[in-house]
Coordinates of C-alpha atoms in Angstrom, one line a residue:
Chain A
X90 CA -17.4 21.8 8.3
X91 CA -17.7 19.8 5.6
X92 CA -19.8 22.4 3.3
X93 CA -17.3 21.9 0.4
X94 CA -17.2 18.9 0.4
X95 CA -21.7 19.5 -0.2
X96 CA -21.8 19.3 -4.3
X97 CA -20.1 15.5 -4.2
X98 CA -22.4 14.5 -1.1
X99 CA -25.6 16.1 -1.3
X100 CA -28.3 14.9 0.3
X101 CA -29.4 12.0 -2.4
X102 CA -26.5 10.8 -1.3
X103 CA -26.4 10.8 1.9
X104 CA -30.4 9.5 1.0
X105 CA -29.5 7.1 -1.3
X106 CA -26.5 4.9 0.9
X107 CA -28.4 4.7 3.9
X108 CA -31.3 3.1 1.8
X109 CA -30.2 1.8 -1.5
X110 CA -32.6 0.8 -4.3
X111 CA -33.4 -1.8 -5.7
X112 CA -30.7 -3.2 -3.1
X113 CA -31.6 -6.8 -3.5
X114 CA -30.9 -10.1 -5.5
X115 CA -33.6 -10.5 -8.5
X116 CA -34.0 -14.6 -8.7
X117 CA -34.7 -14.2 -12.3
X118 CA -32.5 -12.1 -14.4
X119 CA -32.0 -12.0 -17.5
X120 CA -27.8 -10.9 -17.0
X121 CA -25.6 -11.5 -13.2
X122 CA -22.5 -9.5 -13.5
X123 CA -20.0 -9.1 -10.6
X124 CA -18.2 -5.8 -11.2
X125 CA -15.1 -5.0 -9.1
X126 CA -12.8 -1.5 -7.9
X127 CA -8.7 -3.1 -7.2
X128 CA -7.8 0.1 -6.5
X129 CA -10.8 0.5 -2.8
X130 CA -11.7 -2.8 -3.2
X131 CA -15.4 -2.1 -3.8
X132 CA -17.4 -5.1 -5.4
X133 CA -21.0 -5.1 -7.1
X134 CA -22.3 -7.3 -7.7
X135 CA -25.5 -6.3 -11.1
X136 CA -28.9 -8.5 -11.4
X137 CA -30.9 -7.2 -15.2
X138 CA -34.0 -8.6 -16.8
X139 CA -34.4 -7.5 -20.0
X140 CA -37.4 -8.0 -21.4
X141 CA -36.7 -7.9 -26.1
X142 CA -34.4 -5.0 -25.7
X143 CA -35.9 -3.4 -22.8
X144 CA -34.6 -3.1 -19.6
X145 CA -37.4 -4.0 -17.5
X146 CA -35.8 -4.2 -14.0
X147 CA -32.4 -4.1 -12.4
X148 CA -31.1 -4.6 -8.9
X149 CA -28.0 -5.0 -7.1
X150 CA -25.7 -6.0 -4.4
X151 CA -22.8 -5.3 -2.6
X152 CA -20.5 -2.8 -0.6
X153 CA -19.1 -0.3 -1.2
X154 CA -18.5 3.6 -0.4
X155 CA -21.5 6.2 -0.5
X156 CA -20.5 7.6 -4.0
X157 CA -21.0 4.3 -5.3
X158 CA -23.9 3.0 -3.5
X159 CA -26.0 5.8 -4.2
X160 CA -24.7 6.3 -8.0
X161 CA -25.8 2.0 -8.2
X162 CA -29.4 2.9 -6.6
X163 CA -29.6 5.9 -9.0
X164 CA -28.8 4.1 -12.0
X165 CA -31.3 1.4 -10.8
X166 CA -34.2 4.0 -10.9
X167 CA -33.2 6.1 -14.0
X168 CA -32.0 2.9 -16.4
X169 CA -35.6 1.4 -15.6
X170 CA -37.8 0.8 -18.4
X171 CA -35.5 2.3 -21.3
X172 CA -34.1 0.0 -24.7
X173 CA -30.8 -1.3 -24.5
X174 CA -29.8 1.5 -26.5
X175 CA -31.1 4.2 -25.1
X176 CA -29.0 3.3 -21.9
X177 CA -26.1 2.9 -23.6
X178 CA -26.8 6.8 -24.2
X179 CA -27.2 7.1 -20.9
X180 CA -24.0 5.6 -19.8
X181 CA -22.2 8.0 -22.0
X182 CA -23.8 11.1 -21.0
X183 CA -23.1 9.8 -17.1
X184 CA -18.9 8.9 -18.2
X185 CA -19.1 12.9 -19.3
X186 CA -20.8 14.5 -16.9
X187 CA -18.2 12.6 -13.5
X188 CA -15.5 12.9 -15.7
X189 CA -16.2 17.1 -16.2
X190 CA -16.0 16.8 -20.2
X191 CA -19.9 18.2 -19.7
X192 CA -20.3 20.5 -17.9
X193 CA -24.1 21.3 -17.6
X194 CA -25.9 21.3 -14.9
X195 CA -29.8 20.4 -16.0
X196 CA -30.2 17.3 -17.6
X197 CA -34.0 17.6 -18.2
X198 CA -35.7 13.9 -17.8
X199 CA -32.4 12.4 -16.6
X200 CA -32.5 15.4 -13.4
X201 CA -31.0 12.6 -10.9
X202 CA -27.3 12.1 -13.1
X203 CA -26.8 15.2 -11.9
X204 CA -26.9 14.4 -8.1
X205 CA -23.2 12.8 -9.4
X206 CA -21.7 15.2 -11.5
X207 CA -20.1 16.8 -8.3
X208 CA -17.9 14.1 -8.5
X209 CA -16.4 15.9 -11.1
X210 CA -14.4 17.5 -9.0
X211 CA -12.9 14.9 -7.1
X212 CA -10.8 12.6 -9.3
X213 CA -9.6 10.4 -7.1
X214 CA -13.6 8.8 -6.6
X215 CA -15.0 9.0 -10.8
X216 CA -14.0 5.8 -10.1
X217 CA -16.7 5.3 -7.1
X218 CA -19.1 6.4 -9.0
X219 CA -18.5 4.5 -12.3
X220 CA -18.0 1.3 -10.9
X221 CA -22.2 -0.2 -11.3
X222 CA -22.1 1.7 -14.6
X223 CA -19.5 -0.4 -15.9
X224 CA -20.7 -3.2 -14.7
X225 CA -24.0 -2.9 -16.7
X226 CA -22.8 -1.4 -19.6
X227 CA -21.3 -5.2 -19.4
X228 CA -23.9 -7.0 -18.2
X229 CA -25.8 -5.9 -21.2
X230 CA -23.1 -6.5 -23.4
X231 CA -23.2 -10.3 -21.9
X232 CA -19.2 -10.2 -21.2
X233 CA -19.0 -12.5 -18.9
X234 CA -15.9 -12.1 -16.9
X235 CA -15.9 -9.5 -13.9
X236 CA -15.3 -6.3 -15.0
X237 CA -12.5 -3.6 -13.2
X238 CA -12.3 -0.3 -13.5
X239 CA -8.5 -0.8 -14.0
Chain B
X705 CA 4.4 13.5 25.5
X706 CA 7.6 13.2 26.1
X707 CA 10.1 15.3 27.4
X708 CA 13.9 13.9 25.4
X709 CA 11.9 13.6 21.9
X710 CA 11.9 17.6 20.6
X711 CA 9.0 17.0 18.0
X712 CA 8.2 20.8 17.2
X713 CA 11.8 20.7 16.1
X714 CA 12.2 17.4 14.3
X715 CA 9.5 19.2 12.2
X716 CA 11.2 22.5 11.6
X717 CA 13.2 19.8 9.1
X718 CA 10.6 18.4 7.1
X719 CA 9.7 21.6 4.7
X720 CA 5.8 20.4 3.5
X721 CA 4.7 20.0 7.2
X722 CA 4.1 23.7 6.5
X723 CA 1.8 23.1 3.6
X724 CA -2.0 23.9 3.9
X725 CA -4.9 21.3 2.8
X726 CA -8.2 23.1 1.8
X727 CA -7.1 25.6 3.7
X728 CA -5.7 23.7 6.9
X729 CA -3.1 22.6 8.3
X730 CA -1.3 18.9 6.9
X731 CA -2.4 16.6 9.2
X732 CA 0.1 13.5 7.4
X733 CA -0.8 10.6 8.7
X734 CA -0.1 8.0 5.5
X735 CA 3.4 7.4 6.4
X736 CA 2.7 3.4 5.5
X737 CA 2.3 4.0 2.3
X738 CA 5.4 6.9 2.3
X739 CA 7.4 9.2 4.5
X740 CA 8.0 12.5 4.0
X741 CA 11.4 13.5 3.8
X742 CA 13.7 16.1 5.7
X743 CA 15.5 18.9 3.9
X744 CA 18.7 16.9 4.8
X745 CA 17.7 14.4 2.3
X746 CA 16.3 17.5 -0.2
X747 CA 19.6 19.2 0.2
X748 CA 21.3 16.0 -1.0
X749 CA 19.3 15.4 -3.9
X750 CA 20.0 18.4 -4.9
X751 CA 23.5 18.6 -4.2
X752 CA 24.4 15.5 -6.1
X753 CA 23.3 17.0 -9.1
X754 CA 24.4 20.8 -8.7
X755 CA 28.3 19.5 -7.6
X756 CA 28.9 15.0 -8.3
X757 CA 27.2 14.0 -10.6
X758 CA 28.1 11.4 -13.0
X759 CA 27.9 7.3 -13.2
X760 CA 28.8 5.3 -10.9
X761 CA 32.0 2.6 -11.2
X762 CA 32.8 3.8 -14.9
X763 CA 34.6 6.3 -15.3
X764 CA 38.2 7.6 -14.4
X765 CA 36.8 11.1 -14.5
X766 CA 36.1 13.3 -11.8
X767 CA 33.1 13.1 -11.1
X768 CA 32.7 9.9 -11.6
X769 CA 35.4 9.5 -8.8
X770 CA 32.7 11.9 -6.4
X771 CA 30.0 9.4 -7.7
X772 CA 31.5 6.0 -7.1
X773 CA 32.7 7.8 -3.7
X774 CA 29.3 9.3 -2.6
X775 CA 27.9 5.8 -3.8
X776 CA 29.6 3.2 -2.1
X777 CA 30.1 5.3 1.1
X778 CA 25.7 5.0 0.9
X779 CA 25.7 1.1 1.0
X780 CA 28.7 1.3 4.4
X781 CA 25.9 2.9 6.0
X782 CA 23.2 1.1 4.8
X783 CA 25.5 -1.8 6.2
X784 CA 26.2 0.2 9.8
X785 CA 23.2 1.1 9.8
X786 CA 21.1 -3.0 9.5
X787 CA 24.2 -3.8 11.0
X788 CA 25.5 -6.3 8.2
X789 CA 28.2 -8.4 7.9
X790 CA 29.7 -7.1 4.7
X791 CA 29.3 -4.6 2.0
X792 CA 29.1 -7.5 -0.1
X793 CA 25.6 -8.0 1.6
X794 CA 23.8 -4.9 0.4
X795 CA 22.0 -4.7 -3.2
X796 CA 20.6 -1.8 -4.2
X797 CA 17.3 -2.2 -5.3
X798 CA 14.2 -0.2 -6.6
X799 CA 12.7 -1.0 -3.5
X800 CA 11.0 -3.9 -1.4
X801 CA 8.9 -5.4 -4.1
X802 CA 12.1 -5.9 -6.1
X803 CA 14.1 -7.6 -3.4
X804 CA 11.5 -10.1 -3.1
X805 CA 11.4 -10.6 -6.6
X806 CA 14.8 -10.9 -7.4
X807 CA 15.1 -14.0 -4.0
X808 CA 12.2 -15.3 -5.9
X809 CA 13.9 -15.0 -9.5
X810 CA 17.2 -16.0 -8.9
X811 CA 17.8 -18.0 -4.8
X812 CA 13.7 -19.9 -5.3
X813 CA 14.2 -20.4 -9.2
X814 CA 17.4 -22.0 -8.9
X815 CA 17.1 -24.1 -5.5
X816 CA 13.1 -25.3 -5.6
X817 CA 11.1 -27.8 -7.4
X818 CA 7.9 -29.4 -8.2
X819 CA 6.6 -30.4 -4.5
X820 CA 8.5 -27.7 -2.7
X821 CA 6.4 -25.0 0.0
X822 CA 7.2 -21.5 0.7
X823 CA 5.7 -20.6 3.6
X824 CA 4.5 -17.2 4.1
X825 CA 1.7 -15.6 6.7
X826 CA -2.1 -13.9 6.3
X827 CA -0.7 -10.9 7.0
X828 CA 2.0 -10.5 4.5
X829 CA 1.6 -7.8 1.3
X830 CA 0.9 -8.2 -2.0
X831 CA 4.8 -8.0 -2.7
X832 CA 5.1 -10.7 -0.3
X833 CA 2.1 -13.4 -2.2
X834 CA 2.2 -12.6 -6.2
X835 CA 6.2 -12.9 -6.6
X836 CA 6.3 -16.5 -4.7
X837 CA 2.9 -17.4 -6.8
X838 CA 4.6 -16.4 -9.9
X839 CA 7.3 -18.7 -9.1
X840 CA 5.5 -21.4 -7.9
X841 CA 4.1 -21.3 -11.5
X842 CA 7.9 -21.6 -12.8
X843 CA 9.3 -24.4 -10.5
X844 CA 5.9 -26.6 -9.6
X845 CA 6.7 -25.5 -5.8
X846 CA 3.4 -24.9 -3.5
X847 CA 2.8 -21.9 -1.4
X848 CA 1.7 -22.3 1.8
X849 CA -0.1 -20.0 4.0
X850 CA 0.3 -19.5 8.4
X851 CA -3.3 -18.2 8.9
X852 CA -3.8 -15.1 11.6
X853 CA -6.1 -15.1 14.9
X854 CA -8.9 -11.9 15.1
X855 CA -6.4 -9.5 16.8
X856 CA -4.3 -10.0 13.8
X857 CA -1.0 -12.3 15.1
X858 CA 0.5 -15.4 13.4
X859 CA -0.9 -18.3 14.9
X860 CA 2.5 -20.4 16.1
X861 CA 1.4 -23.2 16.2
X862 CA -0.3 -23.2 13.1
X863 CA 3.2 -21.9 11.8
X864 CA 5.0 -24.7 13.6
X865 CA 2.6 -27.4 12.2
X866 CA 3.4 -26.0 8.4
X867 CA 7.1 -25.9 8.9
X868 CA 7.5 -29.5 7.6
X869 CA 10.6 -31.6 5.4
X870 CA 8.8 -29.6 2.1
X871 CA 9.4 -25.8 3.4
X872 CA 12.6 -24.7 1.5
X873 CA 11.6 -21.1 1.8
X874 CA 9.9 -19.1 4.9
X875 CA 8.9 -15.4 3.9
X876 CA 7.1 -13.4 6.6
X877 CA 6.2 -9.8 7.2
X878 CA 8.1 -8.0 9.4
X879 CA 5.7 -5.5 10.6
X880 CA 2.7 -5.9 8.8
X881 CA 1.0 -2.3 6.8
X882 CA -2.3 -3.4 7.0
X883 CA -2.5 -4.3 10.9
X884 CA 0.7 -2.8 12.7
X885 CA 1.3 -6.8 14.4
X886 CA 5.3 -7.0 15.0
X887 CA 5.7 -10.4 14.2
X888 CA 8.2 -12.3 16.3
X889 CA 10.6 -12.8 13.5
X890 CA 13.3 -13.4 15.4
X891 CA 11.5 -16.7 17.2
X892 CA 10.0 -17.6 13.2
X893 CA 13.8 -17.5 12.3
X894 CA 14.4 -20.2 14.8
X895 CA 12.0 -22.5 14.6
X896 CA 12.6 -22.4 10.6
X897 CA 17.1 -22.5 11.1
X898 CA 16.0 -25.8 13.2
X899 CA 14.8 -27.2 10.0
X900 CA 17.5 -25.8 8.0
X901 CA 15.2 -23.2 5.7
X902 CA 16.0 -19.5 4.8
X903 CA 14.0 -16.9 6.0
X904 CA 13.4 -13.6 3.5
X905 CA 11.4 -10.7 6.0
X906 CA 9.8 -8.3 4.5
X907 CA 11.3 -4.9 6.0
X908 CA 9.3 -2.4 4.6
X909 CA 7.4 -1.2 7.2
X910 CA 9.3 -2.1 10.4
X911 CA 12.5 -0.9 9.1
X912 CA 11.3 3.4 9.7
X913 CA 10.1 2.3 13.3
X914 CA 12.5 1.0 15.0
X915 CA 16.0 -0.7 15.3
X916 CA 17.0 -3.4 13.2
X917 CA 19.7 -5.7 13.6
X918 CA 20.3 -8.6 10.4
X919 CA 22.9 -10.0 12.8
X920 CA 21.1 -10.5 15.8
X921 CA 17.9 -11.6 13.8
X922 CA 19.5 -14.5 11.9
X923 CA 17.3 -13.4 9.2
X924 CA 18.5 -14.5 5.5
X925 CA 17.3 -11.8 3.2
X926 CA 16.1 -8.5 4.8
X927 CA 14.5 -6.3 2.5
X928 CA 13.2 -2.8 2.6
X929 CA 12.3 0.4 0.6
X930 CA 14.1 4.2 0.5
X931 CA 10.7 6.0 0.3
X932 CA 9.2 4.1 3.5
X933 CA 12.4 5.7 5.5
X934 CA 12.9 9.6 5.0
X935 CA 14.4 8.4 1.6
X936 CA 13.5 9.5 -1.8
X937 CA 11.6 6.4 -4.1
X938 CA 13.2 4.0 -6.3
X939 CA 15.6 3.2 -4.6
X940 CA 15.5 -0.1 -1.6
X941 CA 17.8 -2.6 0.2
X942 CA 18.1 -6.3 -0.3
X943 CA 20.5 -7.3 2.0
X944 CA 21.1 -11.1 2.1
X945 CA 23.8 -13.3 4.2
X946 CA 27.4 -14.0 1.6
X947 CA 27.2 -17.2 1.0
X948 CA 23.7 -17.7 0.0
X949 CA 23.8 -14.6 -2.6
X950 CA 27.1 -15.4 -3.5
X951 CA 26.0 -19.2 -4.5
X952 CA 22.6 -17.4 -6.3
X953 CA 23.0 -16.9 -9.9
X954 CA 22.5 -13.2 -11.3
X955 CA 18.8 -12.1 -11.6
X956 CA 18.6 -9.4 -14.4
X957 CA 21.7 -8.7 -17.1
X958 CA 23.3 -5.5 -18.1
X959 CA 26.5 -3.1 -17.6
X960 CA 27.8 -3.3 -14.1
X961 CA 26.9 -7.1 -13.4
X962 CA 29.8 -8.9 -15.4
X963 CA 33.7 -8.8 -14.6
X964 CA 34.5 -9.7 -18.6
X965 CA 31.7 -10.6 -21.7
X966 CA 32.5 -12.9 -24.9
X967 CA 29.8 -13.5 -27.5
X968 CA 30.5 -17.2 -26.1
X969 CA 29.9 -16.1 -22.3
X970 CA 30.1 -13.9 -19.1
X971 CA 31.8 -13.8 -16.9
X972 CA 29.8 -12.2 -13.5
X973 CA 31.2 -9.2 -11.6
X974 CA 31.5 -10.2 -7.5
X975 CA 28.8 -8.8 -5.1
X976 CA 26.9 -7.1 -4.5
X977 CA 27.4 -5.4 -7.8
X978 CA 25.9 -9.3 -9.2
X979 CA 23.2 -8.4 -9.1
X980 CA 22.9 -4.2 -9.7
X981 CA 23.1 -4.3 -13.7
X982 CA 22.3 -2.0 -15.1
X983 CA 22.8 2.4 -13.6
X984 CA 21.3 1.8 -9.7
X985 CA 19.4 5.2 -8.9
X986 CA 23.0 7.5 -7.9
X987 CA 21.7 10.2 -6.3
X988 CA 19.0 8.6 -4.6
X989 CA 21.4 5.7 -3.0
X990 CA 23.7 9.0 -1.7
X991 CA 20.5 10.2 -0.6
X992 CA 18.7 7.2 1.5
X993 CA 22.2 6.9 2.6
X994 CA 21.5 10.7 4.4
X995 CA 18.0 9.6 5.9
X996 CA 20.3 6.9 7.4
X997 CA 22.0 9.5 9.2
X998 CA 19.4 11.5 9.5
X999 CA 17.4 9.0 11.5
X1000 CA 20.3 7.6 13.3
X1001 CA 20.7 11.3 14.6
X1002 CA 17.6 11.4 15.9
X1003 CA 18.5 7.5 18.1
X1004 CA 16.0 4.8 16.0
X1005 CA 14.7 4.1 19.7
X1006 CA 13.6 7.3 20.5
X1007 CA 11.9 7.3 17.5
X1008 CA 10.5 3.3 18.8
X1009 CA 9.6 4.7 22.1
X1010 CA 8.0 8.2 20.9
X1011 CA 5.8 6.6 18.6
X1012 CA 4.5 4.2 20.6
X1013 CA 3.6 7.0 22.9
X1014 CA 1.7 8.5 20.0
X1015 CA 0.1 4.7 18.6
X1016 CA -1.1 4.9 22.8
X1017 CA -2.6 7.7 22.8
X1018 CA -4.0 7.5 19.4
X1019 CA -5.8 4.4 20.2
X1020 CA -6.9 5.6 24.0
X1021 CA -9.1 7.9 21.5
X1022 CA -10.2 5.5 18.9
X1023 CA -11.6 3.3 22.0
X1024 CA -14.3 6.8 23.1
X1025 CA -15.8 6.5 19.8
X1026 CA -18.3 3.8 19.9
X1027 CA -19.0 3.4 16.3
X1028 CA -15.3 2.8 15.2
X1029 CA -13.4 -0.2 15.5
X1030 CA -10.1 -0.7 15.3
X1031 CA -8.9 -3.7 12.9
X1032 CA -5.0 -5.2 14.0
X1033 CA -5.2 -5.2 17.4
X1034 CA -1.8 -7.4 18.6
X1035 CA -0.2 -6.7 21.8
X1036 CA 3.5 -5.8 19.7
X1037 CA 2.3 -3.6 17.5
X1038 CA 3.8 -1.1 15.4
X1039 CA 2.0 3.1 15.1
X1040 CA -0.5 2.6 12.6
X1041 CA -4.4 2.5 13.6
X1042 CA -6.3 0.8 11.2
X1043 CA -10.1 1.1 11.8
X1044 CA -13.7 1.1 9.9
X1045 CA -16.5 3.4 11.1
X1046 CA -20.0 1.4 11.7
X1047 CA -21.9 1.9 8.2
X1048 CA -19.3 4.6 6.7
X1049 CA -17.3 3.2 4.7
X1050 CA -13.6 3.9 4.2
X1051 CA -13.0 6.1 1.3
X1052 CA -16.1 7.8 2.1
X1053 CA -14.0 9.0 6.1
X1054 CA -11.0 9.8 3.3
X1055 CA -12.2 12.0 1.7
X1056 CA -13.8 13.6 4.4
X1057 CA -10.7 13.8 6.2
X1058 CA -9.5 14.9 3.6
X1059 CA -11.3 18.1 3.7
X1060 CA -10.1 18.8 6.9
X1061 CA -6.2 18.4 6.1
X1062 CA -5.3 15.3 7.0
X1063 CA -3.8 12.2 5.0
X1064 CA -5.2 8.8 6.3
X1065 CA -5.1 5.9 3.4
X1066 CA -8.6 4.5 2.5
X1067 CA -8.3 0.9 1.0
X1068 CA -7.1 -2.3 0.5
X1069 CA -3.8 -1.4 1.4
X1070 CA -1.9 -4.2 -1.2
X1071 CA -3.5 -6.8 1.5
X1072 CA -7.1 -8.2 0.3
X1073 CA -6.1 -11.6 1.9
X1074 CA -6.5 -9.8 5.5
X1075 CA -9.5 -7.6 4.6
X1076 CA -11.2 -11.0 3.3
X1077 CA -10.7 -12.7 7.2
X1078 CA -11.6 -9.1 8.1
X1079 CA -14.8 -9.4 6.3
X1080 CA -14.3 -6.2 5.8
X1081 CA -14.1 -4.3 2.2
X1082 CA -11.4 -2.0 3.0
X1083 CA -10.3 0.2 5.8
X1084 CA -9.0 3.8 6.8
X1085 CA -6.0 3.4 8.0
X1086 CA -4.0 5.9 10.0
X1087 CA 0.3 5.6 10.0
X1088 CA 2.4 8.0 12.4
X1089 CA 5.5 8.5 12.2
X1090 CA 8.1 10.3 14.5
X1091 CA 7.2 14.2 13.4
X1092 CA 3.7 13.3 14.5
X1093 CA 2.4 14.9 17.3
X1094 CA -0.3 13.6 20.2
X1095 CA -1.9 17.2 18.7
X1096 CA -2.4 15.8 15.3
X1097 CA -3.5 12.7 16.9
X1098 CA -7.2 15.0 18.1
X1099 CA -7.3 17.1 15.0
X1100 CA -8.0 13.3 13.8
X1101 CA -10.4 12.1 16.5
X1102 CA -12.1 14.9 16.0
X1103 CA -12.9 14.9 12.1
X1104 CA -14.0 11.5 12.3
X1105 CA -16.6 12.4 15.2
X1106 CA -17.6 14.8 12.7
X1107 CA -18.3 12.4 10.0
X1108 CA -20.3 10.2 11.9
X1109 CA -21.8 13.3 13.1
X1110 CA -22.7 14.4 9.4
X1111 CA -23.5 10.4 8.0
X1112 CA -26.0 10.3 10.9

């Protein structure tokens, strides 16, 4: 019945929604930021531990839809171990993927990003997928205020 | 569902109901956000622009006179629809939001002082919160909020306790857009008037679903939007008691709201024009008049009775789904079914139902304090109109069951 939605709701999305990775408070985070999507009320608190300029650990808490939860969960896995500069580049790439600017389906070692590519066919849901990523960008820029997708 | 209510025939009046979405027949259950338009309204808009359109209250030429007659004719239809005493009490605005802002900035700003209180409730739409917060910032007045209980009703003892000699204005939603609750507004008006406090009612949700008589309610202001009443968007109404409107200063300045202008001073126009600066939404007002005619041909009493049957049926079916929790279970409730599904976010519900052709709203419904109160980030909301059917309720319920299945 929902076959047409399989690009958006892949098994990996369901999996990360049911069992989000790195879904925890980080006591020794070097940065913590609150993200908010006023359109739907999704909230995320993102914790980042930066060592030198390498992202040593990322975790999150909050409530959101399957797309936003899975996106946040996948993001914590994808960016760990990358430098801040690399992370910024991944963010840019991710943004191009979900807005449909980058139509590729194979992203090499960043393959997990492909899971979220399906969102590009659903403009109303792009903000769900980008909330965690915008929050991460802001955290790396050390913007103190609540991040909004609006 | 009702022998006297021919919903199949009514559906023929709404061209959009024949649309298919993702290959499925449209099931439009987002009526609290905006209603669809009957052909009569669409034809009226077209007819105005093709045959009767010019600016109003200005020209001596024939078309201007025709447009003015239609525009003022619509005002009279709306007066009769809500049983106002006089057309002077019917101010055309863009919608409910603008009406609340008008009252806040004209009545509120000219009569409230630091320390005065405005009393609202915990179930208000943002449009009946933010204009008062802005007024409080401007005047030093204080916003007080009467709490609600777990079924989504105003706790009347608390409301009464908050109604004091400091209260200068009460503004309450007639029917909640997030919960469906129909508030005891007549009682609220009585309580407030006993203390000499005027009452504004936000009627955006109530007016499409029940007969509204502003004289029987005795409210001082009543606001609603055309687009939730099968009319066009961009047009709405502020009803105000003549004595209050007369004493209020204009809100926006411009053409139409003046009688005489010199550079030294301007003399303001009479009611209702004092509050209608600039060219109004002409065709839209005429379209709203047509919508009101259309609804009255069916009968607001019949609409209310039919929608109640539909809500009862939907509620009963929804309660059979163990994972479903209804948000808003007031005794007196309009045709709105707000709900959450255990572990499934409303946004996911909205996208999946859309795939089945079903339009619902998912989100905070511009009532974030209500969501906070119930401890949910958002709800899914199916809101019904008189053109919806029991079969559509079945499609919704079946869709919800399918979603629960795929989420596991």
